[in-house]
Tab-separated table of C-alpha atoms and ligand atoms in Angstrom:
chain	number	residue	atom	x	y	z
A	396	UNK	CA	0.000	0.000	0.000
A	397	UNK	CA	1.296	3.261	-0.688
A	398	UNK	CA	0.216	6.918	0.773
A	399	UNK	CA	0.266	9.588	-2.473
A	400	UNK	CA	-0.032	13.154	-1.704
A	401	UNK	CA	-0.200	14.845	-5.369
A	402	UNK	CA	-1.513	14.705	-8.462
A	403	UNK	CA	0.888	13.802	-10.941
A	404	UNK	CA	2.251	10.533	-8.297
A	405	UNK	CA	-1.652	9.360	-8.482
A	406	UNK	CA	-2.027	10.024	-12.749
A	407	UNK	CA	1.168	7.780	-12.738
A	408	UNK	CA	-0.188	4.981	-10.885
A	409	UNK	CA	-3.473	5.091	-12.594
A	410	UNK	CA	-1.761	5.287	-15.896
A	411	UNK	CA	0.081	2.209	-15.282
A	412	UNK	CA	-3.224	0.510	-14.084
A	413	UNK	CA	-4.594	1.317	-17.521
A	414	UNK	CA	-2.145	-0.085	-19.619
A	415	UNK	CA	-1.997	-3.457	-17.684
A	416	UNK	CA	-5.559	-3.586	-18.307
A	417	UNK	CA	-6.352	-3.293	-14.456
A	418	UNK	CA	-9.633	-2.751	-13.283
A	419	UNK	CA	-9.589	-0.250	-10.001
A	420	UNK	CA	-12.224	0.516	-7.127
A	421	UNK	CA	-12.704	3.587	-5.542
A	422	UNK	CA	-13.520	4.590	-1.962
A	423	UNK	CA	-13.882	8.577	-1.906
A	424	UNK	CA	-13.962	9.621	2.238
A	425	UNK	CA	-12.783	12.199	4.457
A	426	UNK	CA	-10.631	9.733	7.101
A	427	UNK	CA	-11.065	9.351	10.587
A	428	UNK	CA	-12.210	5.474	9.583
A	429	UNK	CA	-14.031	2.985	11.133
A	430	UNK	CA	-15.511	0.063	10.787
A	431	UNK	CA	-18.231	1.448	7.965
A	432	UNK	CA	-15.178	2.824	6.151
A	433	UNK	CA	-13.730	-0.618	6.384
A	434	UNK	CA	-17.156	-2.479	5.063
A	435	UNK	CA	-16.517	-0.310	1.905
A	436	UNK	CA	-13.056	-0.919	1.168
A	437	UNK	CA	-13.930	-4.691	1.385
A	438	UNK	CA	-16.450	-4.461	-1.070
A	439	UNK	CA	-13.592	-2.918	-3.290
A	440	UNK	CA	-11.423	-5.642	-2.509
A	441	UNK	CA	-13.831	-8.117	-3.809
A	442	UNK	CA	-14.906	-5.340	-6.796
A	443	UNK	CA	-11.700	-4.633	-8.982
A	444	UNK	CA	-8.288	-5.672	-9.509
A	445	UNK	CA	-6.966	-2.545	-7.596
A	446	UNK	CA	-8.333	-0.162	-4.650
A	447	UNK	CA	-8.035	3.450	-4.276
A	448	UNK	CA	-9.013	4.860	-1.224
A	449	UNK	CA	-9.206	8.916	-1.078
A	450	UNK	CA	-8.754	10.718	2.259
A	451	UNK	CA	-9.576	14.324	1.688
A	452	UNK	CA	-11.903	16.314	4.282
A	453	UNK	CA	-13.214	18.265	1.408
A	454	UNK	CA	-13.866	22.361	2.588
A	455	UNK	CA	-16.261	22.954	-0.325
A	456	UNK	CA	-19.189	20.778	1.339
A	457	UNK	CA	-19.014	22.517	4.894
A	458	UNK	CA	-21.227	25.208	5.883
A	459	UNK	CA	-19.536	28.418	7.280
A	460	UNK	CA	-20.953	27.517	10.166
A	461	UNK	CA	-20.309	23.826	10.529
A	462	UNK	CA	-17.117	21.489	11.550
A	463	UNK	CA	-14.714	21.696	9.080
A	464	UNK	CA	-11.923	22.907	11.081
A	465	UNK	CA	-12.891	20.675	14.020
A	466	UNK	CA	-13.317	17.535	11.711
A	467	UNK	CA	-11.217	14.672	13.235
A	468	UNK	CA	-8.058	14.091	10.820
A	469	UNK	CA	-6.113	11.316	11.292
A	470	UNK	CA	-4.475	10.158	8.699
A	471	UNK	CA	-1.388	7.591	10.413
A	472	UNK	CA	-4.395	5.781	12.318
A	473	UNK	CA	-6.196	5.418	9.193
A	474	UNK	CA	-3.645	4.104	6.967
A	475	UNK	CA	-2.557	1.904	9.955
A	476	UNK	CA	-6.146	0.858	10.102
A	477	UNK	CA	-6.340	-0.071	5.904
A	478	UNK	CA	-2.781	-2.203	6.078
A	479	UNK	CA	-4.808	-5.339	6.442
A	480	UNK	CA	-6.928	-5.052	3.528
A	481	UNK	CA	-5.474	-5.517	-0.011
A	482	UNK	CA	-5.604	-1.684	-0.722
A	483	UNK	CA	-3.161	-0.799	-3.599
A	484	UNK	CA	-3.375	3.371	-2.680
A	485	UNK	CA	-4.467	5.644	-0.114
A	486	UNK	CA	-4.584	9.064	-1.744
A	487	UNK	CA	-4.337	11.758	0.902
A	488	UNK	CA	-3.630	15.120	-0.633
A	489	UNK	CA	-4.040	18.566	0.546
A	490	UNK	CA	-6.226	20.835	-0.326
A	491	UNK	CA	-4.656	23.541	-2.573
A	492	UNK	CA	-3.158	20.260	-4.766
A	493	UNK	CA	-6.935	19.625	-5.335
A	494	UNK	CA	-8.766	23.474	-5.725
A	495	UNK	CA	-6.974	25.955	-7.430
A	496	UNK	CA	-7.135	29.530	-6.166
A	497	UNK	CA	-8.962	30.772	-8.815
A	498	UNK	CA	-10.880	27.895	-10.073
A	499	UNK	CA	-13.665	28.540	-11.943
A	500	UNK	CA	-15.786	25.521	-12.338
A	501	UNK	CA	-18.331	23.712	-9.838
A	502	UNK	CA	-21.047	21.151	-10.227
A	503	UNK	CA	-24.396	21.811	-9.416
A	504	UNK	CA	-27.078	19.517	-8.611
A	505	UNK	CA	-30.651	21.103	-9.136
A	506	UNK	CA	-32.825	18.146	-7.609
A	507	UNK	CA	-32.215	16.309	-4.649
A	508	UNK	CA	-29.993	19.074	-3.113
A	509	UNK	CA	-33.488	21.101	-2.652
A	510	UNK	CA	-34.840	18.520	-0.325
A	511	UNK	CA	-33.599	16.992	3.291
A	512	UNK	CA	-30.068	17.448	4.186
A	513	UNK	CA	-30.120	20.285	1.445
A	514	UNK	CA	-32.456	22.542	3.215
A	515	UNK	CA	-30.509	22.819	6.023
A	516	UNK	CA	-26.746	22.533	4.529
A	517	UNK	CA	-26.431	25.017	1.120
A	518	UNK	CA	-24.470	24.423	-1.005
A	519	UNK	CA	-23.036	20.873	0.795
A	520	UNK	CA	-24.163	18.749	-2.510
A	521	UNK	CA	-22.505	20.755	-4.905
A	522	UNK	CA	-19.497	20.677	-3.055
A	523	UNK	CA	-19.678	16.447	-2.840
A	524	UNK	CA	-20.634	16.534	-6.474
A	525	UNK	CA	-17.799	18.691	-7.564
A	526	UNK	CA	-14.950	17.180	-5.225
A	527	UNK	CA	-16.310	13.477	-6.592
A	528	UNK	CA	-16.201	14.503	-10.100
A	529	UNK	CA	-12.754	16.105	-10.025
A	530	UNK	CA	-11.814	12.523	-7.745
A	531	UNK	CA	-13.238	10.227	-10.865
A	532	UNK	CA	-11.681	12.246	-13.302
A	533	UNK	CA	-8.262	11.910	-11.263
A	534	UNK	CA	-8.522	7.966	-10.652
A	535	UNK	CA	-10.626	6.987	-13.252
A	536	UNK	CA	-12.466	4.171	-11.484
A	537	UNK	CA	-14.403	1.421	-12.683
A	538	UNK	CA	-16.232	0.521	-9.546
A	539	UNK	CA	-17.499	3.591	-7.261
A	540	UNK	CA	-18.350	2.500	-3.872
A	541	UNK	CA	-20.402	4.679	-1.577
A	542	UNK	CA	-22.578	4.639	1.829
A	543	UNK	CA	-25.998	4.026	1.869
A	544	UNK	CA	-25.697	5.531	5.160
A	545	UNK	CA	-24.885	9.055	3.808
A	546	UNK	CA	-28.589	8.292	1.187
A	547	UNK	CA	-29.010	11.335	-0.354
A	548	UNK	CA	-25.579	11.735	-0.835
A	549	UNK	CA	-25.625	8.502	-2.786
A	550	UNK	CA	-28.875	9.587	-4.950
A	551	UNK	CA	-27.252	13.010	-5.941
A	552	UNK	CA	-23.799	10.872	-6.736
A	553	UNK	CA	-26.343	8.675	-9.156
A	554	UNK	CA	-27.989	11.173	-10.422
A	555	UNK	CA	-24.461	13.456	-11.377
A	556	UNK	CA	-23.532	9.394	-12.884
A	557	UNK	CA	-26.316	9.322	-15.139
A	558	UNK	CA	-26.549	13.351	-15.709
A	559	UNK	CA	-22.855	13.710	-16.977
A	560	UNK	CA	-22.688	10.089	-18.529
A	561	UNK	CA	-19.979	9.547	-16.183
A	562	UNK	CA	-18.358	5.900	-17.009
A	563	UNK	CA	-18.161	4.634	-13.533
A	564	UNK	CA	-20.364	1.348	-11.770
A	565	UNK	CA	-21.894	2.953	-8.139
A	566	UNK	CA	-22.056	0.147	-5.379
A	567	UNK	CA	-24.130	1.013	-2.485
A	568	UNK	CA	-23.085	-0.675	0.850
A	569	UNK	CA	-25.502	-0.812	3.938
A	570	UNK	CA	-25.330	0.983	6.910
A	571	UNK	CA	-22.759	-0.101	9.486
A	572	UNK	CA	-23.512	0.086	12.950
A	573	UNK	CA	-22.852	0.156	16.201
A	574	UNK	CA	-23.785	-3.264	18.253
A	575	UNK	CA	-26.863	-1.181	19.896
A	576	UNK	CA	-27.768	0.439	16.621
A	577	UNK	CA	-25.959	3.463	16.515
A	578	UNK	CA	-24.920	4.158	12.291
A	579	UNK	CA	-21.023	4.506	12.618
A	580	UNK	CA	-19.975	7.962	11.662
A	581	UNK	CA	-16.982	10.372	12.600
A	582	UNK	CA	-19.113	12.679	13.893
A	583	UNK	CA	-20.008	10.208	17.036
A	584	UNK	CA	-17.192	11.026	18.897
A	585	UNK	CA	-18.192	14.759	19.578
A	586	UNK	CA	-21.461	13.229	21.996
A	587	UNK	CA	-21.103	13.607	25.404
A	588	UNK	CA	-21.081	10.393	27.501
A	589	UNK	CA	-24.990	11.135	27.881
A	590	UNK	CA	-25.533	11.941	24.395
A	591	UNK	CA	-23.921	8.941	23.160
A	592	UNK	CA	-26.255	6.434	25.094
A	593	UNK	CA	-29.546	8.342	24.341
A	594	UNK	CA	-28.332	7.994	20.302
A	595	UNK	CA	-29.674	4.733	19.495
A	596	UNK	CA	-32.801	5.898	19.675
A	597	UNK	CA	-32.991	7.782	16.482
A	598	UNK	CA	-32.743	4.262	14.869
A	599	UNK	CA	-34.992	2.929	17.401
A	600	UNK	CA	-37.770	5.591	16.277
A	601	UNK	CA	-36.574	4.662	13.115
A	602	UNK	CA	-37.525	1.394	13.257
A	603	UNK	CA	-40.767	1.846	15.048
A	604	UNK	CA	-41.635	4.012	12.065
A	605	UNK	CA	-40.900	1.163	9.822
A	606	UNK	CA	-42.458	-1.477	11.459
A	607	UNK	CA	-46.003	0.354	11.215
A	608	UNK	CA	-45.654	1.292	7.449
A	609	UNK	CA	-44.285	-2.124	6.589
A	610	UNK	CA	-48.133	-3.516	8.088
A	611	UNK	CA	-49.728	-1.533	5.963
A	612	UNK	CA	-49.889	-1.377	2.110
A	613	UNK	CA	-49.227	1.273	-0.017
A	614	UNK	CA	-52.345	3.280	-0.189
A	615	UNK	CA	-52.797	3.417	3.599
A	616	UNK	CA	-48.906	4.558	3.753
A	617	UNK	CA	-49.498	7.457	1.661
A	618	UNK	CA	-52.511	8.481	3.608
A	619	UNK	CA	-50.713	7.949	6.770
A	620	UNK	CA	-47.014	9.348	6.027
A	621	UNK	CA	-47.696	13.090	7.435
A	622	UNK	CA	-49.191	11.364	11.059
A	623	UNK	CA	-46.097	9.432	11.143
A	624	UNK	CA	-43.580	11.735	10.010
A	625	UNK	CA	-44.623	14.289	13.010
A	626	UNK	CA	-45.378	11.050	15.818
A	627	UNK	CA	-41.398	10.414	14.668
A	628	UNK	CA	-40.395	13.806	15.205
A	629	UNK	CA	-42.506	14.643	18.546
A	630	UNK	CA	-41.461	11.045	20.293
A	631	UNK	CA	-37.719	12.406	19.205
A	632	UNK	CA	-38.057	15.526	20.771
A	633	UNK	CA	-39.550	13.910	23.586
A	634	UNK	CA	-35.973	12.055	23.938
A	635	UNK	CA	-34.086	15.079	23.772
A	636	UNK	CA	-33.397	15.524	20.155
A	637	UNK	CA	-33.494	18.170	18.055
A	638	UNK	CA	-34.860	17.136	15.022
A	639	UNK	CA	-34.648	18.984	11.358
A	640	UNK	CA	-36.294	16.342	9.094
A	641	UNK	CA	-38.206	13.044	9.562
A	642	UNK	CA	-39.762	12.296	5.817
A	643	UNK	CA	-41.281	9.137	4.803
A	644	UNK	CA	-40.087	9.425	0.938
A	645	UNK	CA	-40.266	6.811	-2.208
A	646	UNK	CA	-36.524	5.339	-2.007
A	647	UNK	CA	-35.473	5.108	-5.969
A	648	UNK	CA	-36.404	8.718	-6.425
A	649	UNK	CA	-36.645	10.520	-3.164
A	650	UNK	CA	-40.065	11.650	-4.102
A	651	UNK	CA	-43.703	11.549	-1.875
A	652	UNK	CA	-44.836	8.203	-2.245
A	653	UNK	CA	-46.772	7.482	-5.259
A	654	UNK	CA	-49.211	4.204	-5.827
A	655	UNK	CA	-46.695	2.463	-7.616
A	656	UNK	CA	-43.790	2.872	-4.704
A	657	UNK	CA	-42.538	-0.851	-3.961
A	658	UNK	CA	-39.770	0.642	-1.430
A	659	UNK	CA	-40.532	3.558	0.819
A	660	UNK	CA	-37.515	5.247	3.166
A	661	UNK	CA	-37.479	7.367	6.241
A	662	UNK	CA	-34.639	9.767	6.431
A	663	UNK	CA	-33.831	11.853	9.364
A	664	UNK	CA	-31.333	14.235	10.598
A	665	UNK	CA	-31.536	15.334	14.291
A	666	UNK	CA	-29.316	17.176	16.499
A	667	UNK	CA	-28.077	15.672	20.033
A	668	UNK	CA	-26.545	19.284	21.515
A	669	UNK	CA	-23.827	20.309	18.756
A	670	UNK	CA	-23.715	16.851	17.377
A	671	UNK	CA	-25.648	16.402	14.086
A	672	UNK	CA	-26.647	12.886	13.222
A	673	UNK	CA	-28.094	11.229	10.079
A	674	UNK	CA	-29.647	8.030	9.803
A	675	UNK	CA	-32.148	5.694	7.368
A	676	UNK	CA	-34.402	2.730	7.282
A	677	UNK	CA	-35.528	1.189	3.902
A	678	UNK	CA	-38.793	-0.613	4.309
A	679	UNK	CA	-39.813	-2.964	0.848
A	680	UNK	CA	-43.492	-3.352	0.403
A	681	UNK	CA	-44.735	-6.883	0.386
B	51	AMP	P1	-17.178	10.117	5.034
B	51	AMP	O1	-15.770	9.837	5.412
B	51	AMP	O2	-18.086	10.362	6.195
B	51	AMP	O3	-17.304	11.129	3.924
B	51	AMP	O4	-17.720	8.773	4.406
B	51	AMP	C1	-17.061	8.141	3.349
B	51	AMP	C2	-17.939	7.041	2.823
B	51	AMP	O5	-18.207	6.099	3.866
B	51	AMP	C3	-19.311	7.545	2.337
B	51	AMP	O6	-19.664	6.838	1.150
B	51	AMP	C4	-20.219	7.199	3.484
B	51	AMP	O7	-21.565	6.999	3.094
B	51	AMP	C5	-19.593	5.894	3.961
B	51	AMP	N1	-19.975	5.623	5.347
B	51	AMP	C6	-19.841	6.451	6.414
B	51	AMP	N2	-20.357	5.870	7.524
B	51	AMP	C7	-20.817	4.639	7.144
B	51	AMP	C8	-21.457	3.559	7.824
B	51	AMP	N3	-21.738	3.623	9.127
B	51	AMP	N4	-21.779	2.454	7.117
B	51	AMP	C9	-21.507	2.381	5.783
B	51	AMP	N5	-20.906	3.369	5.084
B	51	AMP	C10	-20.557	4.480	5.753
């Protein structure tokens, strides 16, 4: 495994991997791994010939407002942590070898970024969008493997696949968690002691949620999403949450639930104190 910093050491490599005919992987994140990190890079290893692995907290997708300069970075611990699986390169550069001072060009995604995580974060899809484009067009993956943890992210990453006729394969890999249900994420480590044992609950409301829609079919669903989007929310609250979103959405197109939905989702983001936290369920209608 080897740890590139620049641009022209990672066009080499991938050059090389082109003319042997090598098919590579790619794990885009922003470090500070664990064990969800980890379920990814497996999935490359078993995906492609060769696995890159980008660590790059990217400043274009925070808020002014939000952690950027607090974001855990700990690169020696996570390259320590990737020497057991067969990953060929960690990429780790800094940011002025990635944005130029007076770049010009950004991606913009004028969908999904209106909706959940969007409303509340401007601007943070356009800055995944345009640090993920600029990452494919460095390593040129085959295989793109992404979160379904982080689900909108991955549905704005589609659609900017399909949009731009990007030649790249997206793998979605489920949610990694914590043994009492906790969704892994860098971010855990800011809660409190107290915090952290009252956050299982947002997938325990989670799964509440999902346990009543799955009873019911699709028609009754629709006519009850709004009563169980706001019992989610309140019995959150009530637990000492602040949350921003609980929507019960179609899950191929992140769209109120139509007649013909097979697979419904509920999203929600909800703050413990400073902490933000994101989680999913996807419920399949029988
Ligand atoms: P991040 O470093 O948070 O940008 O995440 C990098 C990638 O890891 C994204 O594709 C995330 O969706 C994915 N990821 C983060 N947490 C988890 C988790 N708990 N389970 C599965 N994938 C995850």
């Amino acid at each position: 495994m080897q740890t590139l910093h620049t641009l022209s050491d990672l066009k080499h490599f991938i050059h090389t991997c082109k003319r042997e005919h090598k098919s590579i992987a790619f794990v885009p994140t922003m470090g500070n791994l664990h064990a969800g990190h980890l379920s990814l890079v497996s999935e490359a290893n078993k995906t492609a010939d060769v696995v890159v692995v980008s660590i790059f907290v990217n400043p274009l997708q925070f808020g002014p407002n939000e952690d950027f300069d607090q974001y855990p970075r700990t690169l020696d611990a996570d390259i320590a942590q990737l020497a057991p699986y067969e990953v060929d390169i960690v990429f780790a550069p800094q940011a002025n070898e990635i944005y130029a001072p007076h770049r010009q060009t950004a991606i913009t995604n004028r969908g999904l970024s209106n909706i959940l995580c969007g409303q509340y974060r401007e601007g943070h899809f356009d800055g995944v969008c345009t640090i993920v484009l600029k990452l494919f067009n460095l390593v040129e993956p085959d295989y793109a493997i992404f979160g379904l943890k982080d689900y909108q992210q991955f549905k704005v990453i589609e659609a900017m696949i399909n949009d731009l006729n990007i030649n790249v394969s997206l793998k979605g890999i489920p949610t990694y968690r914590e043994n009492d249900g906790l969704a892994m994420s860098s971010r855990n480590q800011y809660l409190s002691p107290a915090d952290r044992a009252l956050a299982p609950k947002l997938y325990e409301t989670l799964k509440a949620t999902a346990k009543t829609l799955s009873a019911f079919n699709i028609e009754r669903c629709i006519t009850d999403i709004h009563t169980l989007e706001t019992q989610a929310h309140q019995n959150l609250t009530q637990q000492g949450f602040t949350a921003q979103y609980v929507n019960i959405l179609d899950a191929d197109t992140l769209l109120p639930p139509s007649k013909t939905s097979n697979k419904l989702i509920i999203l929600v983001a909800a703050y413990l104190n400073n902490t933000r936290l994101i989680d999913n369920i996807v419920i399949t209608l029988t």
